[in-house]
């Protein structure tokens, strides 16, 4: 390839693509697309909106479970009652943020001006990334309340009655810290054994890599717009 | 070629008639795919995603407006979204050599392949939004049209084209003499 390329060469390449002398056969792909017009496209926005639907359903189930627990404990407002309230609130946050992000994602017009559309997409993706990180980290400290509430719903037995409040709160914090420590250890092991994908996935989950990526994309668009 | 789909009833285009109108502008899809994807597989995937979105959004198309502008906007938005998503998944940029020799398709001659590799090489160093500007510029769109598609002023589009050409000149030895 010469180092002295003329823009006319590049235009000739595009000309070949215009006339169909190069590139994929569009008619075959178009025929396939017509057969399944409602297929969810593989774009991040469609996946994001779909993911929020699952989050809303999960949030509703968690909120209902939380409500069932705290409403049965109105006479004894101990740790089980608090667990029910925590789950109720967590489910409500999942639903609210899921509805908000889904609405924002669905309102984006892909046929709008590119800069404006990309800006809106990047903002929604950053909000979703932050929400995902906060909710994900929140679960590290909700295992015991969630487990005790689920156990109560299934068996009617209050696990918290086996020990004092201080013991359970201490266990909860300890388990949360342990989960993070174990994830870090697995991440280090994966990195040492050359499993870069796993190491990066855990690293991303722990440090909010998606939030940083989304922020970087937003910054890039702002720089372009400036 | 008629650049509008004014023979279609506004807001309720039949899928077959609309697909035919899109097919008349299939070059746009090939160009966008060649600009944003390095491999044959990725290009076919991207074109399919764009087509699905085009067909799904056909109700919002105003037949009095140029179809090519509407198609370019949607195609570029889907392509940029896909590029960012792939980058996040890979966490690394696709190596410049990866798949470049397949760009022209299996039946293409050696010269054709080299020319397609040229396009890849020119676009590779540009961020997704500047790639869009460069693609539209190479496709013969005016600064005003580029501004309309991208959503910036015509003068801003002109400034960005100048900067991109300077960037390409230093990066790949692009010659901008004669016609430019």
GROMACS .gro file of N, CA and C in nm, chain A residues 31-120:
model
  270
   31UNK      N    1  -3.434  -0.983   0.316
   31UNK     CA    2  -3.541  -1.083   0.315
   31UNK      C    3  -3.552  -1.150   0.451
   32UNK      N    4  -3.438  -1.180   0.512
   32UNK     CA    5  -3.439  -1.242   0.645
   32UNK      C    6  -3.495  -1.146   0.749
   33UNK      N    7  -3.458  -1.017   0.739
   33UNK     CA    8  -3.506  -0.916   0.836
   33UNK      C    9  -3.657  -0.897   0.823
   34UNK      N   10  -3.711  -0.908   0.700
   34UNK     CA   11  -3.855  -0.891   0.680
   34UNK      C   12  -3.934  -1.003   0.745
   35UNK      N   13  -3.872  -1.121   0.751
   35UNK     CA   14  -3.940  -1.236   0.808
   35UNK      C   15  -3.952  -1.226   0.960
   36UNK      N   16  -3.865  -1.147   1.020
   36UNK     CA   17  -3.870  -1.132   1.166
   36UNK      C   18  -3.853  -0.985   1.202
   37UNK      N   19  -3.954  -0.903   1.167
   37UNK     CA   20  -3.941  -0.759   1.188
   37UNK      C   21  -3.937  -0.718   1.334
   38UNK      N   22  -3.984  -0.805   1.424
   38UNK     CA   23  -3.986  -0.767   1.566
   38UNK      C   24  -3.867  -0.824   1.642
   39UNK      N   25  -3.773  -0.882   1.568
   39UNK     CA   26  -3.655  -0.936   1.635
   39UNK      C   27  -3.582  -0.822   1.705
   40UNK      N   28  -3.549  -0.846   1.831
   40UNK     CA   29  -3.477  -0.743   1.904
   40UNK      C   30  -3.337  -0.731   1.846
   41UNK      N   31  -3.304  -0.614   1.797
   41UNK     CA   32  -3.173  -0.595   1.736
   41UNK      C   33  -3.064  -0.607   1.841
   42UNK      N   34  -2.946  -0.643   1.793
   42UNK     CA   35  -2.836  -0.667   1.886
   42UNK      C   36  -2.770  -0.541   1.937
   43UNK      N   37  -2.839  -0.429   1.932
   43UNK     CA   38  -2.774  -0.307   1.980
   43UNK      C   39  -2.788  -0.296   2.131
   44UNK      N   40  -2.693  -0.225   2.190
   44UNK     CA   41  -2.687  -0.217   2.335
   44UNK      C   42  -2.815  -0.159   2.393
   45UNK      N   43  -2.876  -0.066   2.322
   45UNK     CA   44  -2.996   0.000   2.373
   45UNK      C   45  -3.111  -0.099   2.390
   46UNK      N   46  -3.128  -0.188   2.291
   46UNK     CA   47  -3.236  -0.287   2.297
   46UNK      C   48  -3.210  -0.385   2.412
   47UNK      N   49  -3.082  -0.424   2.427
   47UNK     CA   50  -3.049  -0.517   2.536
   47UNK      C   51  -3.072  -0.450   2.671
   48UNK      N   52  -3.038  -0.321   2.678
   48UNK     CA   53  -3.056  -0.247   2.803
   48UNK      C   54  -3.204  -0.242   2.841
   49UNK      N   55  -3.290  -0.206   2.744
   49UNK     CA   56  -3.434  -0.197   2.772
   49UNK      C   57  -3.489  -0.333   2.812
   50UNK      N   58  -3.442  -0.439   2.746
   50UNK     CA   59  -3.488  -0.574   2.779
   50UNK      C   60  -3.443  -0.613   2.920
   51UNK      N   61  -3.318  -0.580   2.952
   51UNK     CA   62  -3.263  -0.612   3.084
   51UNK      C   63  -3.341  -0.543   3.195
   52UNK      N   64  -3.385  -0.422   3.170
   52UNK     CA   65  -3.460  -0.349   3.273
   52UNK      C   66  -3.595  -0.414   3.300
   53UNK      N   67  -3.651  -0.476   3.196
   53UNK     CA   68  -3.779  -0.546   3.214
   53UNK      C   69  -3.762  -0.661   3.314
   54UNK      N   70  -3.651  -0.736   3.297
   54UNK     CA   71  -3.623  -0.845   3.392
   54UNK      C   72  -3.597  -0.790   3.532
   55UNK      N   73  -3.529  -0.675   3.536
   55UNK     CA   74  -3.499  -0.616   3.667
   55UNK      C   75  -3.629  -0.573   3.737
   56UNK      N   76  -3.723  -0.518   3.661
   56UNK     CA   77  -3.850  -0.475   3.719
   56UNK      C   78  -3.925  -0.597   3.775
   57UNK      N   79  -3.923  -0.707   3.700
   57UNK     CA   80  -3.990  -0.830   3.748
   57UNK      C   81  -3.924  -0.882   3.875
   58UNK      N   82  -3.790  -0.884   3.874
   58UNK     CA   83  -3.718  -0.932   3.992
   58UNK      C   84  -3.745  -0.839   4.111
   59UNK      N   85  -3.746  -0.709   4.085
   59UNK     CA   86  -3.773  -0.611   4.191
   59UNK      C   87  -3.911  -0.630   4.251
   60UNK      N   88  -4.010  -0.660   4.164
   60UNK     CA   89  -4.146  -0.681   4.214
   60UNK      C   90  -4.152  -0.804   4.305
   61UNK      N   91  -4.083  -0.911   4.264
   61UNK     CA   92  -4.081  -1.033   4.346
   61UNK      C   93  -4.014  -1.006   4.481
   62UNK      N   94  -3.903  -0.934   4.478
   62UNK     CA   95  -3.831  -0.903   4.603
   62UNK      C   96  -3.916  -0.813   4.693
   63UNK      N   97  -3.983  -0.716   4.633
   63UNK     CA   98  -4.066  -0.625   4.713
   63UNK      C   99  -4.183  -0.699   4.777
   64UNK      N  100  -4.243  -0.787   4.700
   64UNK     CA  101  -4.355  -0.865   4.754
   64UNK      C  102  -4.309  -0.954   4.869
   65UNK      N  103  -4.192  -1.016   4.852
   65UNK     CA  104  -4.138  -1.102   4.958
   65UNK      C  105  -4.111  -1.018   5.084
   66UNK      N  106  -4.050  -0.902   5.063
   66UNK     CA  107  -4.020  -0.813   5.176
   66UNK      C  108  -4.147  -0.771   5.248
   67UNK      N  109  -4.249  -0.738   5.169
   67UNK     CA  110  -4.377  -0.694   5.229
   67UNK      C  111  -4.439  -0.805   5.312
   68UNK      N  112  -4.434  -0.927   5.255
   68UNK     CA  113  -4.492  -1.041   5.327
   68UNK      C  114  -4.423  -1.063   5.461
   69UNK      N  115  -4.291  -1.040   5.465
   69UNK     CA  116  -4.216  -1.062   5.589
   69UNK      C  117  -4.245  -0.953   5.691
   70UNK      N  118  -4.228  -0.827   5.650
   70UNK     CA  119  -4.245  -0.720   5.752
   70UNK      C  120  -4.388  -0.708   5.802
   71UNK      N  121  -4.485  -0.739   5.711
   71UNK     CA  122  -4.626  -0.725   5.753
   71UNK      C  123  -4.665  -0.833   5.854
   72UNK      N  124  -4.590  -0.945   5.853
   72UNK     CA  125  -4.621  -1.051   5.950
   72UNK      C  126  -4.548  -1.028   6.083
   73UNK      N  127  -4.460  -0.927   6.084
   73UNK     CA  128  -4.378  -0.903   6.203
   73UNK      C  129  -4.413  -0.770   6.271
   74UNK      N  130  -4.530  -0.717   6.244
   74UNK     CA  131  -4.564  -0.586   6.300
   74UNK      C  132  -4.569  -0.589   6.452
   75UNK      N  133  -4.596  -0.706   6.507
   75UNK     CA  134  -4.601  -0.716   6.652
   75UNK      C  135  -4.464  -0.730   6.716
   76UNK      N  136  -4.362  -0.768   6.638
   76UNK     CA  137  -4.227  -0.787   6.693
   76UNK      C  138  -4.125  -0.727   6.596
   77UNK      N  139  -4.096  -0.601   6.615
   77UNK     CA  140  -4.012  -0.530   6.518
   77UNK      C  141  -3.863  -0.555   6.542
   78UNK      N  142  -3.822  -0.679   6.517
   78UNK     CA  143  -3.682  -0.714   6.535
   78UNK      C  144  -3.607  -0.716   6.402
   79UNK      N  145  -3.503  -0.800   6.395
   79UNK     CA  146  -3.419  -0.806   6.274
   79UNK      C  147  -3.496  -0.860   6.154
   80UNK      N  148  -3.591  -0.953   6.180
   80UNK     CA  149  -3.668  -1.008   6.068
   80UNK      C  150  -3.756  -0.899   6.007
   81UNK      N  151  -3.817  -0.819   6.094
   81UNK     CA  152  -3.897  -0.707   6.044
   81UNK      C  153  -3.809  -0.612   5.961
   82UNK      N  154  -3.690  -0.583   6.015
   82UNK     CA  155  -3.596  -0.492   5.944
   82UNK      C  156  -3.554  -0.553   5.810
   83UNK      N  157  -3.536  -0.686   5.808
   83UNK     CA  158  -3.497  -0.752   5.682
   83UNK      C  159  -3.607  -0.736   5.579
   84UNK      N  160  -3.733  -0.753   5.624
   84UNK     CA  161  -3.846  -0.737   5.533
   84UNK      C  162  -3.852  -0.596   5.477
   85UNK      N  163  -3.830  -0.498   5.563
   85UNK     CA  164  -3.833  -0.358   5.519
   85UNK      C  165  -3.719  -0.332   5.419
   86UNK      N  166  -3.600  -0.387   5.452
   86UNK     CA  167  -3.484  -0.369   5.362
   86UNK      C  168  -3.513  -0.425   5.223
   87UNK      N  169  -3.569  -0.547   5.222
   87UNK     CA  170  -3.600  -0.610   5.093
   87UNK      C  171  -3.707  -0.531   5.018
   88UNK      N  172  -3.806  -0.485   5.093
   88UNK     CA  173  -3.913  -0.405   5.032
   88UNK      C  174  -3.851  -0.281   4.964
   89UNK      N  175  -3.765  -0.213   5.036
   89UNK     CA  176  -3.703  -0.092   4.981
   89UNK      C  177  -3.614  -0.125   4.862
   90UNK      N  178  -3.537  -0.234   4.877
   90UNK     CA  179  -3.446  -0.273   4.768
   90UNK      C  180  -3.526  -0.305   4.642
   91UNK      N  181  -3.635  -0.379   4.659
   91UNK     CA  182  -3.721  -0.412   4.544
   91UNK      C  183  -3.780  -0.287   4.482
   92UNK      N  184  -3.821  -0.193   4.569
   92UNK     CA  185  -3.880  -0.069   4.517
   92UNK      C  186  -3.778   0.011   4.436
   93UNK      N  187  -3.654   0.014   4.486
   93UNK     CA  188  -3.548   0.086   4.413
   93UNK      C  189  -3.522   0.018   4.278
   94UNK      N  190  -3.521  -0.118   4.279
   94UNK     CA  191  -3.501  -0.192   4.154
   94UNK      C  192  -3.610  -0.158   4.052
   95UNK      N  193  -3.733  -0.154   4.100
   95UNK     CA  194  -3.845  -0.126   4.009
   95UNK      C  195  -3.836   0.018   3.957
   96UNK      N  196  -3.817   0.112   4.050
   96UNK     CA  197  -3.816   0.253   4.010
   96UNK      C  198  -3.705   0.283   3.911
   97UNK      N  199  -3.584   0.233   3.942
   97UNK     CA  200  -3.472   0.262   3.851
   97UNK      C  201  -3.490   0.187   3.719
   98UNK      N  202  -3.546   0.065   3.727
   98UNK     CA  203  -3.570  -0.011   3.604
   98UNK      C  204  -3.670   0.059   3.513
   99UNK      N  205  -3.778   0.108   3.572
   99UNK     CA  206  -3.880   0.179   3.492
   99UNK      C  207  -3.820   0.305   3.431
  100UNK      N  208  -3.745   0.379   3.513
  100UNK     CA  209  -3.688   0.505   3.465
  100UNK      C  210  -3.591   0.480   3.348
  101UNK      N  211  -3.501   0.383   3.366
  101UNK     CA  212  -3.400   0.358   3.261
  101UNK      C  213  -3.466   0.301   3.136
  102UNK      N  214  -3.564   0.212   3.156
  102UNK     CA  215  -3.632   0.156   3.039
  102UNK      C  216  -3.704   0.265   2.960
  103UNK      N  217  -3.771   0.356   3.031
  103UNK     CA  218  -3.841   0.466   2.963
  103UNK      C  219  -3.743   0.555   2.886
  104UNK      N  220  -3.631   0.586   2.953
  104UNK     CA  221  -3.530   0.670   2.887
  104UNK      C  222  -3.476   0.601   2.761
  105UNK      N  223  -3.452   0.469   2.773
  105UNK     CA  224  -3.395   0.395   2.660
  105UNK      C  225  -3.494   0.387   2.544
  106UNK      N  226  -3.621   0.362   2.577
  106UNK     CA  227  -3.721   0.345   2.472
  106UNK      C  228  -3.756   0.477   2.404
  107UNK      N  229  -3.731   0.589   2.473
  107UNK     CA  230  -3.766   0.720   2.414
  107UNK      C  231  -3.659   0.770   2.318
  108UNK      N  232  -3.547   0.699   2.311
  108UNK     CA  233  -3.441   0.745   2.221
  108UNK      C  234  -3.478   0.709   2.077
  109UNK      N  235  -3.476   0.812   1.991
  109UNK     CA  236  -3.509   0.793   1.850
  109UNK      C  237  -3.380   0.766   1.772
  110UNK      N  238  -3.367   0.642   1.726
  110UNK     CA  239  -3.244   0.605   1.655
  110UNK      C  240  -3.229   0.677   1.521
  111UNK      N  241  -3.339   0.733   1.471
  111UNK     CA  242  -3.330   0.806   1.344
  111UNK      C  243  -3.306   0.956   1.368
  112UNK      N  244  -3.277   0.993   1.493
  112UNK     CA  245  -3.248   1.133   1.523
  112UNK      C  246  -3.106   1.169   1.484
  113UNK      N  247  -3.072   1.299   1.492
  113UNK     CA  248  -2.935   1.341   1.461
  113UNK      C  249  -2.833   1.260   1.542
  114UNK      N  250  -2.725   1.222   1.478
  114UNK     CA  251  -2.632   1.125   1.537
  114UNK      C  252  -2.575   1.174   1.671
  115UNK      N  253  -2.531   1.299   1.673
  115UNK     CA  254  -2.466   1.349   1.796
  115UNK      C  255  -2.563   1.348   1.913
  116UNK      N  256  -2.683   1.401   1.891
  116UNK     CA  257  -2.783   1.409   1.998
  116UNK      C  258  -2.822   1.268   2.044
  117UNK      N  259  -2.841   1.179   1.949
  117UNK     CA  260  -2.881   1.042   1.984
  117UNK      C  261  -2.771   0.971   2.063
  118UNK      N  262  -2.647   0.987   2.018
  118UNK     CA  263  -2.536   0.922   2.088
  118UNK      C  264  -2.519   0.977   2.229
  119UNK      N  265  -2.542   1.108   2.241
  119UNK     CA  266  -2.531   1.172   2.373
  119UNK      C  267  -2.636   1.114   2.468
  120UNK      N  268  -2.758   1.101   2.419
  120UNK     CA  269  -2.865   1.048   2.502
  120UNK      C  270  -2.839   0.902   2.537
   0.00000   0.00000   0.00000
